[in-house]
Amino acid sequence: DAGVIQSPRHEVTEMGQEVTLRCKPISGHDYLFWYRQTMMRGLELLIYFNNNVPIDDSGMPEDRFSAKMPNASFSTLKIQPSEPRDSAVYFCASSFYGTGGSPLHFGNGTRLTVT
Amino acid sequence: SQQGEEDPQALSIQEGENATMNCSYKTSINNLQWYRQNSGRGLVHLILIRSNEREKHSGRLRVTLDTSKKSSSLLITASRAADTASYFCAPHGSSNTGKLIFGQGTTLQVKP
C-alpha cells in the first residue's frame, strides 16, 4: 500500500486566497483525521471522520475552515479566506479501528505558508 | 482529557546510551500508543500497549505501562543518531472513539 497520500506537499498563497488540501487515506481504513502542527501549539486535531461522516469538528478553528469526505478514498480541508496565522503543517491520518486498537497512519503533510 | 503529557520536553544523549521518555495521562484507557516524528515528516506509529499489559518490546524499544499511576515510559536502548526525532505518546481513552490527541512530545537528540 502506498500509505496516506497528501497533496500538495507545499503550498504558498497570499492572504485572502482559498486553499484546498487533499488526502487519500489507506484503502479499508474507516477513520480519517486532519491535524495541524505549529511550533507554538503543537499537533492539534482539527476534525475526524468515521465512515465518511464527520464525528467531531470541535478543533476546527473558525468558520473559514471546512472539511469534506465525499467518499472513502478522498478528503479535503479547505480554508477560505486564508490568513497568515493559518501557516502550519497540515497532516492527514487514517486508521482502521477494529477491535484491537487503532494505530494512526500519517501522511507526510502539507506545509502551508500564507503571506 | 485523553491527551498525554511527555517528559522531558528535550533530551540529548550520546550514541550508544539509553534514552527514557515518560508519559502521563489522566483518564482510563484502552491502550496507549507511542509515535516518532522525524523532521519534516508525518508521525510514525512505534508501539501500542494495551491496558492489561505491563510491558512490551519491539526491537530496541521497551514500553511500560502503569495504569494505577496513569503513566508510561518508552526506553530506547543503544541509541543511534538515526533515533534523533520527536516522540509522542497518545493514550486511547475508554470512550470507544477512534481519535487520538497528542501532546507536545519529547525531542530526542542523539549525538554521534
PDB file of C-alpha atoms in Angstrom:
ATOM      1  CA  ASP A   1       0.000   0.000   0.000  1.00  0.00           C
ATOM      2  CA  ALA A   2       1.251   3.497  -0.793  1.00  0.00           C
ATOM      3  CA  GLY A   3       0.255   4.848   2.593  1.00  0.00           C
ATOM      4  CA  VAL A   4      -1.671   8.037   3.221  1.00  0.00           C
ATOM      5  CA  ILE A   5      -1.126  10.438   0.351  1.00  0.00           C
ATOM      6  CA  GLN A   6      -1.407  14.179   0.787  1.00  0.00           C
ATOM      7  CA  SER A   7      -1.190  16.889  -1.818  1.00  0.00           C
ATOM      8  CA  PRO A   8       0.284  19.317  -2.357  1.00  0.00           C
ATOM      9  CA  ARG A   9       3.444  18.913  -0.223  1.00  0.00           C
ATOM     10  CA  HIS A  10       3.966  22.660  -0.140  1.00  0.00           C
ATOM     11  CA  GLU A  11       1.539  25.499  -0.698  1.00  0.00           C
ATOM     12  CA  VAL A  12       2.369  29.181  -0.684  1.00  0.00           C
ATOM     13  CA  THR A  13      -0.506  31.575  -1.064  1.00  0.00           C
ATOM     14  CA  GLU A  14      -1.470  35.134  -0.346  1.00  0.00           C
ATOM     15  CA  MET A  15      -3.768  36.208   2.416  1.00  0.00           C
ATOM     16  CA  GLY A  16      -7.388  36.071   1.338  1.00  0.00           C
ATOM     17  CA  GLN A  17      -6.955  33.274  -1.154  1.00  0.00           C
ATOM     18  CA  GLU A  18      -8.740  29.940  -0.938  1.00  0.00           C
ATOM     19  CA  VAL A  19      -6.607  26.927  -0.097  1.00  0.00           C
ATOM     20  CA  THR A  20      -7.591  23.295  -0.618  1.00  0.00           C
ATOM     21  CA  LEU A  21      -5.597  20.458   0.885  1.00  0.00           C
ATOM     22  CA  ARG A  22      -6.187  16.903  -0.260  1.00  0.00           C
ATOM     23  CA  CYS A  23      -5.851  13.493   1.317  1.00  0.00           C
ATOM     24  CA  LYS A  24      -6.167   9.913   0.133  1.00  0.00           C
ATOM     25  CA  PRO A  25      -6.379   7.518   3.083  1.00  0.00           C
ATOM     26  CA  ILE A  26      -5.230   3.927   3.138  1.00  0.00           C
ATOM     27  CA  SER A  27      -7.762   1.659   1.477  1.00  0.00           C
ATOM     28  CA  GLY A  28     -10.006  -0.085   4.012  1.00  0.00           C
ATOM     29  CA  HIS A  29      -9.441   2.405   6.793  1.00  0.00           C
ATOM     30  CA  ASP A  30     -12.651   3.713   8.315  1.00  0.00           C
ATOM     31  CA  TYR A  31     -11.292   6.700  10.247  1.00  0.00           C
ATOM     32  CA  LEU A  32      -9.727   9.826   8.784  1.00  0.00           C
ATOM     33  CA  PHE A  33      -8.184  12.653  10.780  1.00  0.00           C
ATOM     34  CA  TRP A  34      -6.949  16.142   9.969  1.00  0.00           C
ATOM     35  CA  TYR A  35      -4.270  17.586  12.262  1.00  0.00           C
ATOM     36  CA  ARG A  36      -2.407  20.884  12.215  1.00  0.00           C
ATOM     37  CA  GLN A  37       1.108  21.303  13.631  1.00  0.00           C
ATOM     38  CA  THR A  38       2.838  24.516  14.621  1.00  0.00           C
ATOM     39  CA  MET A  39       5.743  25.232  16.937  1.00  0.00           C
ATOM     40  CA  MET A  40       3.538  27.241  19.256  1.00  0.00           C
ATOM     41  CA  ARG A  41       0.514  24.953  19.511  1.00  0.00           C
ATOM     42  CA  GLY A  42       1.968  21.552  18.725  1.00  0.00           C
ATOM     43  CA  LEU A  43      -0.183  18.950  16.991  1.00  0.00           C
ATOM     44  CA  GLU A  44      -3.873  19.881  17.062  1.00  0.00           C
ATOM     45  CA  LEU A  45      -6.729  17.637  15.996  1.00  0.00           C
ATOM     46  CA  LEU A  46      -8.992  19.653  13.711  1.00  0.00           C
ATOM     47  CA  ILE A  47     -11.653  17.164  12.669  1.00  0.00           C
ATOM     48  CA  TYR A  48     -12.137  13.458  12.179  1.00  0.00           C
ATOM     49  CA  PHE A  49     -14.451  11.269  10.129  1.00  0.00           C
ATOM     50  CA  ASN A  50     -15.782   7.761  10.623  1.00  0.00           C
ATOM     51  CA  ASN A  51     -17.104   6.031   7.523  1.00  0.00           C
ATOM     52  CA  ASN A  52     -17.063   9.374   5.682  1.00  0.00           C
ATOM     53  CA  VAL A  53     -19.208  11.099   8.325  1.00  0.00           C
ATOM     54  CA  PRO A  54     -17.731  13.971  10.381  1.00  0.00           C
ATOM     55  CA  ILE A  55     -17.749  12.913  14.023  1.00  0.00           C
ATOM     56  CA  ASP A  56     -16.028  15.733  15.850  1.00  0.00           C
ATOM     57  CA  ASP A  57     -15.130  19.096  14.335  1.00  0.00           C
ATOM     58  CA  SER A  58     -14.620  20.911  17.629  1.00  0.00           C
ATOM     59  CA  GLY A  59     -10.981  21.519  16.747  1.00  0.00           C
ATOM     60  CA  MET A  60     -11.749  23.467  13.588  1.00  0.00           C
ATOM     61  CA  PRO A  61     -10.565  26.959  14.482  1.00  0.00           C
ATOM     62  CA  GLU A  62     -13.096  29.069  12.620  1.00  0.00           C
ATOM     63  CA  ASP A  63     -15.808  29.026  10.008  1.00  0.00           C
ATOM     64  CA  ARG A  64     -13.100  29.743   7.467  1.00  0.00           C
ATOM     65  CA  PHE A  65     -12.139  26.089   7.778  1.00  0.00           C
ATOM     66  CA  SER A  66     -14.217  23.310   6.273  1.00  0.00           C
ATOM     67  CA  ALA A  67     -13.584  19.628   5.602  1.00  0.00           C
ATOM     68  CA  LYS A  68     -15.363  17.092   3.462  1.00  0.00           C
ATOM     69  CA  MET A  69     -15.105  13.409   2.773  1.00  0.00           C
ATOM     70  CA  PRO A  70     -17.233  12.663  -0.288  1.00  0.00           C
ATOM     71  CA  ASN A  71     -16.139   9.022  -0.404  1.00  0.00           C
ATOM     72  CA  ALA A  72     -13.938   6.536   1.424  1.00  0.00           C
ATOM     73  CA  SER A  73     -10.869   7.345  -0.645  1.00  0.00           C
ATOM     74  CA  PHE A  74     -10.753  11.129  -0.605  1.00  0.00           C
ATOM     75  CA  SER A  75     -10.963  14.051   1.788  1.00  0.00           C
ATOM     76  CA  THR A  76     -10.363  17.784   1.508  1.00  0.00           C
ATOM     77  CA  LEU A  77      -9.613  20.522   4.004  1.00  0.00           C
ATOM     78  CA  LYS A  78     -10.458  23.974   2.727  1.00  0.00           C
ATOM     79  CA  ILE A  79      -9.522  27.363   4.130  1.00  0.00           C
ATOM     80  CA  GLN A  80     -11.382  30.343   2.730  1.00  0.00           C
ATOM     81  CA  PRO A  81     -10.181  33.040   3.098  1.00  0.00           C
ATOM     82  CA  SER A  82      -6.698  32.147   4.275  1.00  0.00           C
ATOM     83  CA  GLU A  83      -4.782  34.240   6.807  1.00  0.00           C
ATOM     84  CA  PRO A  84      -1.091  34.344   7.777  1.00  0.00           C
ATOM     85  CA  ARG A  85      -1.864  32.665  11.121  1.00  0.00           C
ATOM     86  CA  ASP A  86      -3.051  29.602   9.199  1.00  0.00           C
ATOM     87  CA  SER A  87       0.545  28.912   8.237  1.00  0.00           C
ATOM     88  CA  ALA A  88       1.351  25.437   9.556  1.00  0.00           C
ATOM     89  CA  VAL A  89       1.919  21.852   8.512  1.00  0.00           C
ATOM     90  CA  TYR A  90      -1.375  20.050   7.964  1.00  0.00           C
ATOM     91  CA  PHE A  91      -1.411  16.294   8.386  1.00  0.00           C
ATOM     92  CA  CYS A  92      -3.964  13.755   7.343  1.00  0.00           C
ATOM     93  CA  ALA A  93      -4.047  10.365   9.046  1.00  0.00           C
ATOM     94  CA  SER A  94      -6.179   7.276   8.708  1.00  0.00           C
ATOM     95  CA  SER A  95      -6.817   4.172  10.780  1.00  0.00           C
ATOM     96  CA  PHE A  96      -8.824   1.005  10.949  1.00  0.00           C
ATOM     97  CA  TYR A  97     -10.432   0.966  14.337  1.00  0.00           C
ATOM     98  CA  GLY A  98     -11.352  -2.688  14.523  1.00  0.00           C
ATOM     99  CA  THR A  99     -11.424  -4.300  17.926  1.00  0.00           C
ATOM    100  CA  GLY A 100      -7.813  -4.407  18.893  1.00  0.00           C
ATOM    101  CA  GLY A 101      -6.647  -0.829  18.844  1.00  0.00           C
ATOM    102  CA  SER A 102      -6.162   1.768  16.218  1.00  0.00           C
ATOM    103  CA  PRO A 103      -2.689   2.930  15.201  1.00  0.00           C
ATOM    104  CA  LEU A 104      -2.819   6.007  13.010  1.00  0.00           C
ATOM    105  CA  HIS A 105      -1.029   6.150   9.685  1.00  0.00           C
ATOM    106  CA  PHE A 106       0.068   9.666   8.813  1.00  0.00           C
ATOM    107  CA  GLY A 107       0.774  11.291   5.506  1.00  0.00           C
ATOM    108  CA  ASN A 108       3.846  13.461   5.124  1.00  0.00           C
ATOM    109  CA  GLY A 109       1.834  16.628   5.454  1.00  0.00           C
ATOM    110  CA  THR A 110       1.213  19.802   3.521  1.00  0.00           C
ATOM    111  CA  ARG A 111       3.319  22.776   4.552  1.00  0.00           C
ATOM    112  CA  LEU A 112       1.121  25.849   4.114  1.00  0.00           C
ATOM    113  CA  THR A 113       2.565  29.332   4.054  1.00  0.00           C
ATOM    114  CA  VAL A 114       0.178  32.272   3.866  1.00  0.00           C
ATOM    115  CA  THR A 115       1.841  35.601   3.143  1.00  0.00           C
TER     116      THR A 115
ATOM    117  CA  SER B   1      -8.751  14.772  28.642  1.00  0.00           C
ATOM    118  CA  GLN B   2      -7.252  11.946  26.592  1.00  0.00           C
ATOM    119  CA  GLN B   3      -4.073  13.902  25.982  1.00  0.00           C
ATOM    120  CA  GLY B   4      -0.771  12.537  27.168  1.00  0.00           C
ATOM    121  CA  GLU B   5       1.987  14.710  28.562  1.00  0.00           C
ATOM    122  CA  GLU B   6       5.543  13.755  27.711  1.00  0.00           C
ATOM    123  CA  ASP B   7       8.532  14.377  29.911  1.00  0.00           C
ATOM    124  CA  PRO B   8      11.204  15.612  29.464  1.00  0.00           C
ATOM    125  CA  GLN B   9      10.496  18.118  26.703  1.00  0.00           C
ATOM    126  CA  ALA B  10      14.008  17.667  25.352  1.00  0.00           C
ATOM    127  CA  LEU B  11      16.700  15.051  25.805  1.00  0.00           C
ATOM    128  CA  SER B  12      20.240  14.991  24.475  1.00  0.00           C
ATOM    129  CA  ILE B  13      22.415  11.889  24.747  1.00  0.00           C
ATOM    130  CA  GLN B  14      25.456  10.284  23.157  1.00  0.00           C
ATOM    131  CA  GLU B  15      25.176   7.473  20.666  1.00  0.00           C
ATOM    132  CA  GLY B  16      25.092   4.128  22.433  1.00  0.00           C
ATOM    133  CA  GLU B  17      23.393   5.458  25.553  1.00  0.00           C
ATOM    134  CA  ASN B  18      19.844   4.598  26.539  1.00  0.00           C
ATOM    135  CA  ALA B  19      17.040   7.153  26.273  1.00  0.00           C
ATOM    136  CA  THR B  20      13.998   7.139  28.529  1.00  0.00           C
ATOM    137  CA  MET B  21      10.899   9.199  27.912  1.00  0.00           C
ATOM    138  CA  ASN B  22       7.862   9.350  30.150  1.00  0.00           C
ATOM    139  CA  CYS B  23       4.194   9.933  29.555  1.00  0.00           C
ATOM    140  CA  SER B  24       1.411  10.774  31.973  1.00  0.00           C
ATOM    141  CA  TYR B  25      -2.310  10.860  31.307  1.00  0.00           C
ATOM    142  CA  LYS B  26      -5.498  11.496  33.241  1.00  0.00           C
ATOM    143  CA  THR B  27      -8.306   9.234  32.059  1.00  0.00           C
ATOM    144  CA  SER B  28      -8.824   5.492  31.862  1.00  0.00           C
ATOM    145  CA  ILE B  29      -7.532   3.975  28.669  1.00  0.00           C
ATOM    146  CA  ASN B  30      -7.958   1.069  26.279  1.00  0.00           C
ATOM    147  CA  ASN B  31      -4.396   1.351  25.089  1.00  0.00           C
ATOM    148  CA  LEU B  32      -1.512   3.773  24.851  1.00  0.00           C
ATOM    149  CA  GLN B  33       0.481   4.358  21.693  1.00  0.00           C
ATOM    150  CA  TRP B  34       3.921   5.806  21.019  1.00  0.00           C
ATOM    151  CA  TYR B  35       4.838   7.603  17.811  1.00  0.00           C
ATOM    152  CA  ARG B  36       8.015   9.039  16.330  1.00  0.00           C
ATOM    153  CA  GLN B  37       8.290  12.080  14.088  1.00  0.00           C
ATOM    154  CA  ASN B  38      11.379  12.789  12.056  1.00  0.00           C
ATOM    155  CA  SER B  39      11.925  16.353  10.957  1.00  0.00           C
ATOM    156  CA  GLY B  40       9.636  17.309   8.099  1.00  0.00           C
ATOM    157  CA  ARG B  41       7.724  14.030   8.120  1.00  0.00           C
ATOM    158  CA  GLY B  42       4.472  12.659   9.471  1.00  0.00           C
ATOM    159  CA  LEU B  43       4.231  10.691  12.691  1.00  0.00           C
ATOM    160  CA  VAL B  44       5.086   7.017  12.541  1.00  0.00           C
ATOM    161  CA  HIS B  45       3.487   4.506  14.878  1.00  0.00           C
ATOM    162  CA  LEU B  46       6.059   2.674  17.012  1.00  0.00           C
ATOM    163  CA  ILE B  47       4.243   0.523  19.518  1.00  0.00           C
ATOM    164  CA  LEU B  48       0.835   0.012  21.114  1.00  0.00           C
ATOM    165  CA  ILE B  49       0.419  -1.305  24.639  1.00  0.00           C
ATOM    166  CA  ARG B  50      -2.989  -2.381  25.890  1.00  0.00           C
ATOM    167  CA  SER B  51      -4.352  -1.501  29.296  1.00  0.00           C
ATOM    168  CA  ASN B  52      -3.985  -5.093  30.516  1.00  0.00           C
ATOM    169  CA  GLU B  53      -0.300  -5.240  29.530  1.00  0.00           C
ATOM    170  CA  ARG B  54       2.564  -4.007  31.694  1.00  0.00           C
ATOM    171  CA  GLU B  55       5.491  -4.216  29.313  1.00  0.00           C
ATOM    172  CA  LYS B  56       6.074  -4.603  25.618  1.00  0.00           C
ATOM    173  CA  HIS B  57       9.181  -4.879  23.473  1.00  0.00           C
ATOM    174  CA  SER B  58       9.876  -4.129  19.851  1.00  0.00           C
ATOM    175  CA  GLY B  59      13.495  -4.342  18.775  1.00  0.00           C
ATOM    176  CA  ARG B  60      15.421  -1.746  20.787  1.00  0.00           C
ATOM    177  CA  LEU B  61      12.201  -0.273  22.154  1.00  0.00           C
ATOM    178  CA  ARG B  62      10.730  -1.156  25.513  1.00  0.00           C
ATOM    179  CA  VAL B  63       7.455   0.324  26.690  1.00  0.00           C
ATOM    180  CA  THR B  64       5.999   0.001  30.165  1.00  0.00           C
ATOM    181  CA  LEU B  65       2.541   0.911  31.356  1.00  0.00           C
ATOM    182  CA  ASP B  66       1.368   1.527  34.911  1.00  0.00           C
ATOM    183  CA  THR B  67      -2.376   2.132  34.846  1.00  0.00           C
ATOM    184  CA  SER B  68      -2.501   2.717  38.609  1.00  0.00           C
ATOM    185  CA  LYS B  69      -0.162   5.678  38.170  1.00  0.00           C
ATOM    186  CA  LYS B  70      -1.555   6.583  34.751  1.00  0.00           C
ATOM    187  CA  SER B  71       1.914   6.634  33.299  1.00  0.00           C
ATOM    188  CA  SER B  72       4.001   5.008  30.608  1.00  0.00           C
ATOM    189  CA  SER B  73       7.637   5.059  29.636  1.00  0.00           C
ATOM    190  CA  LEU B  74       9.488   4.476  26.387  1.00  0.00           C
ATOM    191  CA  LEU B  75      13.052   3.193  26.587  1.00  0.00           C
ATOM    192  CA  ILE B  76      15.306   3.195  23.554  1.00  0.00           C
ATOM    193  CA  THR B  77      18.384   1.083  24.181  1.00  0.00           C
ATOM    194  CA  ALA B  78      21.748   1.543  22.491  1.00  0.00           C
ATOM    195  CA  SER B  79      20.603   4.725  20.785  1.00  0.00           C
ATOM    196  CA  ARG B  80      21.765   5.696  17.309  1.00  0.00           C
ATOM    197  CA  ALA B  81      21.998   9.045  15.550  1.00  0.00           C
ATOM    198  CA  ALA B  82      19.045   7.923  13.419  1.00  0.00           C
ATOM    199  CA  ASP B  83      16.880   7.852  16.559  1.00  0.00           C
ATOM    200  CA  THR B  84      17.032  11.659  16.632  1.00  0.00           C
ATOM    201  CA  ALA B  85      13.381  12.666  16.386  1.00  0.00           C
ATOM    202  CA  SER B  86      10.386  13.800  18.409  1.00  0.00           C
ATOM    203  CA  TYR B  87       8.476  11.158  20.310  1.00  0.00           C
ATOM    204  CA  PHE B  88       4.809  11.371  21.230  1.00  0.00           C
ATOM    205  CA  CYS B  89       2.560   9.295  23.426  1.00  0.00           C
ATOM    206  CA  ALA B  90      -1.149   9.030  22.747  1.00  0.00           C
ATOM    207  CA  PRO B  91      -3.483   7.462  25.298  1.00  0.00           C
ATOM    208  CA  HIS B  92      -6.545   5.949  23.673  1.00  0.00           C
ATOM    209  CA  GLY B  93      -9.470   6.536  26.005  1.00  0.00           C
ATOM    210  CA  SER B  94     -12.131   4.114  27.067  1.00  0.00           C
ATOM    211  CA  SER B  95     -14.841   6.204  25.433  1.00  0.00           C
ATOM    212  CA  ASN B  96     -14.549   3.881  22.428  1.00  0.00           C
ATOM    213  CA  THR B  97     -13.891   6.508  19.801  1.00  0.00           C
ATOM    214  CA  GLY B  98     -11.074   6.310  17.320  1.00  0.00           C
ATOM    215  CA  LYS B  99      -9.477   9.676  17.910  1.00  0.00           C
ATOM    216  CA  LEU B 100      -6.037  10.310  19.359  1.00  0.00           C
ATOM    217  CA  ILE B 101      -4.839  13.578  20.863  1.00  0.00           C
ATOM    218  CA  PHE B 102      -1.121  14.260  21.021  1.00  0.00           C
ATOM    219  CA  GLY B 103       0.926  16.259  23.495  1.00  0.00           C
ATOM    220  CA  GLN B 104       3.989  18.381  22.812  1.00  0.00           C
ATOM    221  CA  GLY B 105       6.294  15.405  22.617  1.00  0.00           C
ATOM    222  CA  THR B 106       9.874  14.769  23.692  1.00  0.00           C
ATOM    223  CA  THR B 107      12.586  15.946  21.327  1.00  0.00           C
ATOM    224  CA  LEU B 108      15.464  13.488  21.395  1.00  0.00           C
ATOM    225  CA  GLN B 109      18.879  14.352  20.036  1.00  0.00           C
ATOM    226  CA  VAL B 110      21.411  11.545  19.744  1.00  0.00           C
ATOM    227  CA  LYS B 111      24.920  12.848  19.182  1.00  0.00           C
ATOM    228  CA  PRO B 112      27.285  10.682  17.133  1.00  0.00           C
TER     229      PRO B 112
END
